[in-house]
Amino acid sequence: MAIFLIADDHPLFRDALTTALKRGFPRDRILTSDSITTTKELIETSGEPDLLLLDLNMPGSDGFFGLIHLRECYAAVPIVVISAMEDPLIIQRALAYGASGFIPKSCPAEQIIEAINAVLEGDCWVPSAIRAELERLPLEEKDFSDRVATLTDQQFKVLMHLTEGRLNKQIAYDLNISEATVKAHITAIFRKLGVQNRTQAVIAASKLKLPENMGAF
């Protein structure tokens, strides 16, 4: 029996995708989560799924950060991004940052099942209509995503707070840690990302955020 984990914070789509999976994989187990935190908690308590279906716009994800982080934590789990955003650049980046496939939310249930079967068989699935538009990301951008993947859970959280312009005392309060610990995390983040200061870290990290003019479902 296979285990599928749907990570999406929109309850209507989560229910619709669950229904589609039950139709295509009636004997398999389907789990759901609504944030990066609950996704990790579920994996830790229930075991690694055979496939993770991940929405990019979800609490704790902050663009591609969640994908990169989950890819690093659970290297053996195929992650398929399922999103309302169908821009070739978004798909291109998702694949470069570790996704095993990209399914637009506009796909009919039959095509979603087809895509999942392809990934389970070891293929990388993207819509055929846009496959020719995909190009490789610049090497330096892929290298940066690899650096982000080396961050610990807490460093990952601190970096996301930095991208939001939060002060050390605010980060310490939100994460329930001391300012000294925040400073230590920031020093480690700079070293791992190969940057010298907050501004450089935020500019570099902005590449992993989703374009703000793109809507999400």
CSV table of C-alpha atoms in Angstrom, one decimal:
chain,number,residue,atom,x,y,z
A,1,MET,CA,0.0,0.0,0.0
A,2,ALA,CA,1.4,3.4,-1.0
A,3,ILE,CA,1.1,6.5,1.1
A,4,PHE,CA,0.4,9.9,-0.5
A,5,LEU,CA,0.7,13.2,1.4
A,6,ILE,CA,-1.1,16.2,0.1
A,7,ALA,CA,0.4,19.5,1.5
A,8,ASP,CA,-2.0,22.3,0.7
A,9,ASP,CA,-3.6,24.9,2.9
A,10,HIS,CA,-6.7,25.4,0.7
A,11,PRO,CA,-9.3,22.9,2.1
A,12,LEU,CA,-11.5,22.8,-1.0
A,13,PHE,CA,-8.6,21.9,-3.3
A,14,ARG,CA,-7.2,19.5,-0.7
A,15,ASP,CA,-10.6,17.7,-0.6
A,16,ALA,CA,-10.9,17.7,-4.4
A,17,LEU,CA,-7.3,16.2,-4.8
A,18,THR,CA,-8.0,13.6,-2.1
A,19,THR,CA,-11.1,12.5,-4.0
A,20,ALA,CA,-9.2,12.3,-7.3
A,21,LEU,CA,-6.4,10.2,-5.6
A,22,LYS,CA,-9.0,7.9,-4.0
A,23,ARG,CA,-10.4,7.3,-7.5
A,24,GLY,CA,-7.0,6.6,-9.1
A,25,PHE,CA,-5.5,4.8,-6.1
A,26,PRO,CA,-8.4,3.2,-4.2
A,27,ARG,CA,-6.2,0.9,-2.1
A,28,ASP,CA,-3.6,3.5,-1.0
A,29,ARG,CA,-3.5,5.7,2.0
A,30,ILE,CA,-3.9,9.5,1.7
A,31,LEU,CA,-2.7,12.0,4.3
A,32,THR,CA,-3.1,15.8,4.3
A,33,SER,CA,-1.4,18.7,5.9
A,34,ASP,CA,-1.8,22.5,5.6
A,35,SER,CA,1.7,24.0,6.3
A,36,ILE,CA,5.3,23.1,6.1
A,37,THR,CA,5.3,22.5,9.9
A,38,THR,CA,2.4,20.1,9.9
A,39,THR,CA,3.8,18.4,6.9
A,40,LYS,CA,7.1,17.6,8.7
A,41,GLU,CA,5.2,16.6,11.9
A,42,LEU,CA,3.1,14.2,9.9
A,43,ILE,CA,6.1,12.7,8.2
A,44,GLU,CA,7.8,12.2,11.5
A,45,THR,CA,4.8,10.5,13.1
A,46,SER,CA,3.5,8.5,10.2
A,47,GLY,CA,6.7,7.8,8.3
A,48,GLU,CA,7.9,9.0,4.9
A,49,PRO,CA,5.2,8.9,2.2
A,50,ASP,CA,5.8,7.4,-1.2
A,51,LEU,CA,4.9,10.7,-2.8
A,52,LEU,CA,4.4,14.3,-1.5
A,53,LEU,CA,2.2,16.7,-3.4
A,54,LEU,CA,3.3,20.2,-2.4
A,55,ASP,CA,1.7,23.6,-2.9
A,56,LEU,CA,4.2,26.4,-3.1
A,57,ASN,CA,1.8,28.9,-1.5
A,58,MET,CA,1.4,27.5,2.0
A,59,PRO,CA,2.3,28.7,5.5
A,60,GLY,CA,6.0,28.2,6.2
A,61,SER,CA,6.8,27.6,2.5
A,62,ASP,CA,7.5,31.2,1.5
A,63,GLY,CA,8.0,30.4,-2.2
A,64,PHE,CA,10.6,27.8,-3.0
A,65,PHE,CA,12.1,27.7,0.5
A,66,GLY,CA,9.7,25.0,1.6
A,67,LEU,CA,10.4,22.8,-1.4
A,68,ILE,CA,14.2,23.1,-0.9
A,69,HIS,CA,13.9,22.5,2.9
A,70,LEU,CA,11.7,19.4,2.5
A,71,ARG,CA,13.9,18.1,-0.3
A,72,GLU,CA,16.9,18.3,2.1
A,73,CYS,CA,15.0,16.7,5.0
A,74,TYR,CA,13.5,13.8,3.1
A,75,ALA,CA,15.8,13.2,0.2
A,76,ALA,CA,14.2,9.8,-0.7
A,77,VAL,CA,10.6,11.2,-1.0
A,78,PRO,CA,9.5,12.3,-4.5
A,79,ILE,CA,8.0,15.8,-4.3
A,80,VAL,CA,5.6,16.9,-6.9
A,81,VAL,CA,4.7,20.6,-6.9
A,82,ILE,CA,1.0,21.1,-7.6
A,83,SER,CA,0.2,24.8,-8.1
A,84,ALA,CA,-2.1,27.3,-9.7
A,85,MET,CA,0.9,29.1,-11.2
A,86,GLU,CA,1.7,27.8,-14.6
A,87,ASP,CA,4.5,30.2,-15.7
A,88,PRO,CA,7.4,28.2,-17.3
A,89,LEU,CA,9.9,30.1,-15.1
A,90,ILE,CA,8.1,28.8,-11.9
A,91,ILE,CA,8.0,25.3,-13.3
A,92,GLN,CA,11.6,25.5,-14.3
A,93,ARG,CA,12.7,26.6,-10.9
A,94,ALA,CA,10.6,24.0,-9.1
A,95,LEU,CA,12.3,21.3,-11.0
A,96,ALA,CA,15.8,22.8,-10.5
A,97,TYR,CA,15.2,23.0,-6.8
A,98,GLY,CA,14.3,19.3,-6.4
A,99,ALA,CA,10.7,18.7,-7.6
A,100,SER,CA,10.1,15.4,-9.4
A,101,GLY,CA,7.3,16.9,-11.4
A,102,PHE,CA,5.0,19.9,-11.7
A,103,ILE,CA,1.2,19.6,-11.9
A,104,PRO,CA,-0.9,22.7,-12.6
A,105,LYS,CA,-4.1,22.8,-10.6
A,106,SER,CA,-6.0,23.3,-13.8
A,107,CYS,CA,-5.2,19.7,-14.9
A,108,PRO,CA,-8.2,17.3,-14.9
A,109,ALA,CA,-8.2,14.5,-12.5
A,110,GLU,CA,-7.3,11.9,-15.1
A,111,GLN,CA,-4.1,13.9,-16.0
A,112,ILE,CA,-3.2,14.3,-12.3
A,113,ILE,CA,-3.4,10.5,-12.0
A,114,GLU,CA,-1.3,10.1,-15.1
A,115,ALA,CA,1.3,12.5,-13.8
A,116,ILE,CA,1.5,10.7,-10.4
A,117,ASN,CA,1.9,7.3,-12.0
A,118,ALA,CA,4.7,8.7,-14.2
A,119,VAL,CA,6.6,10.1,-11.1
A,120,LEU,CA,6.1,6.8,-9.2
A,121,GLU,CA,7.7,5.0,-12.1
A,122,GLY,CA,10.7,7.3,-11.9
A,123,ASP,CA,9.9,9.9,-14.5
A,124,CYS,CA,9.9,13.7,-14.2
A,125,TRP,CA,6.4,14.9,-15.3
A,126,VAL,CA,5.5,18.4,-16.6
A,127,PRO,CA,2.7,19.4,-18.9
A,128,SER,CA,3.7,18.5,-22.5
A,129,ALA,CA,2.4,21.9,-23.7
A,130,ILE,CA,5.1,23.8,-21.9
A,131,ARG,CA,7.9,21.3,-21.9
A,132,ALA,CA,9.7,22.9,-24.8
A,133,GLU,CA,9.6,26.3,-23.0
A,134,LEU,CA,11.6,25.0,-20.0
A,135,GLU,CA,15.3,26.0,-19.8
A,136,ARG,CA,18.0,25.3,-17.3
A,137,LEU,CA,18.5,27.7,-14.5
A,138,PRO,CA,21.8,29.7,-14.3
A,139,LEU,CA,24.4,27.6,-12.4
A,140,GLU,CA,24.8,30.3,-9.7
A,141,GLU,CA,21.1,30.2,-8.8
A,142,LYS,CA,21.1,26.4,-8.5
A,143,ASP,CA,24.2,26.7,-6.4
A,144,PHE,CA,22.5,29.1,-4.0
A,145,SER,CA,19.5,26.8,-3.6
A,146,ASP,CA,22.0,24.0,-2.7
A,147,ARG,CA,23.5,26.3,-0.1
A,148,VAL,CA,20.0,27.0,1.3
A,149,ALA,CA,19.5,23.3,1.7
A,150,THR,CA,22.4,23.1,4.2
A,151,LEU,CA,20.5,25.3,6.7
A,152,THR,CA,19.2,23.8,9.8
A,153,ASP,CA,15.4,24.1,10.7
A,154,GLN,CA,16.0,27.0,12.9
A,155,GLN,CA,18.4,28.8,10.5
A,156,PHE,CA,15.8,28.3,7.8
A,157,LYS,CA,13.2,30.0,10.0
A,158,VAL,CA,15.6,32.9,10.8
A,159,LEU,CA,16.4,33.4,7.1
A,160,MET,CA,12.7,33.7,6.3
A,161,HIS,CA,12.3,36.3,9.0
A,162,LEU,CA,15.3,38.2,7.6
A,163,THR,CA,13.6,38.3,4.2
A,164,GLU,CA,10.6,39.9,5.9
A,165,GLY,CA,12.8,42.7,7.3
A,166,ARG,CA,12.4,41.7,10.9
A,167,LEU,CA,14.8,42.8,13.7
A,168,ASN,CA,16.8,40.4,15.8
A,169,LYS,CA,14.6,41.1,18.9
A,170,GLN,CA,11.4,40.4,16.8
A,171,ILE,CA,12.9,37.2,15.5
A,172,ALA,CA,13.9,36.1,19.0
A,173,TYR,CA,10.4,36.8,20.3
A,174,ASP,CA,8.7,35.0,17.4
A,175,LEU,CA,10.9,31.9,17.7
A,176,ASN,CA,11.1,32.0,21.5
A,177,ILE,CA,14.9,32.1,21.6
A,178,SER,CA,17.4,34.7,22.8
A,179,GLU,CA,18.8,37.5,20.7
A,180,ALA,CA,22.3,36.0,21.2
A,181,THR,CA,21.0,32.7,19.6
A,182,VAL,CA,19.5,34.7,16.7
A,183,LYS,CA,22.9,36.4,16.1
A,184,ALA,CA,24.6,33.0,16.1
A,185,HIS,CA,22.1,31.7,13.6
A,186,ILE,CA,22.6,34.8,11.4
A,187,THR,CA,26.4,34.3,11.5
A,188,ALA,CA,26.0,30.7,10.4
A,189,ILE,CA,23.5,31.7,7.7
A,190,PHE,CA,25.9,34.2,6.2
A,191,ARG,CA,28.7,31.6,6.2
A,192,LYS,CA,26.6,28.9,4.6
A,193,LEU,CA,25.1,31.2,2.0
A,194,GLY,CA,28.5,32.9,1.2
A,195,VAL,CA,27.2,36.4,1.9
A,196,GLN,CA,28.6,39.2,4.1
A,197,ASN,CA,25.5,40.9,5.5
A,198,ARG,CA,21.7,41.0,5.8
A,199,THR,CA,21.2,42.9,2.6
A,200,GLN,CA,23.2,40.4,0.6
A,201,ALA,CA,21.3,37.5,2.2
A,202,VAL,CA,17.9,39.1,1.5
A,203,ILE,CA,18.8,39.9,-2.1
A,204,ALA,CA,20.1,36.4,-2.7
A,205,ALA,CA,17.1,34.8,-1.0
A,206,SER,CA,14.7,36.9,-3.0
A,207,LYS,CA,15.4,34.6,-6.0
A,208,LEU,CA,13.6,31.8,-4.2
A,209,LYS,CA,10.4,33.8,-3.6
A,210,LEU,CA,7.5,33.6,-5.9
A,211,PRO,CA,6.7,36.7,-8.1
A,212,GLU,CA,4.2,38.8,-6.1
A,213,ASN,CA,2.0,39.5,-9.2
A,214,MET,CA,1.2,35.8,-9.6
A,215,GLY,CA,-2.0,34.7,-7.9
A,216,ALA,CA,-2.4,31.5,-6.0
A,217,PHE,CA,-5.3,29.2,-5.2
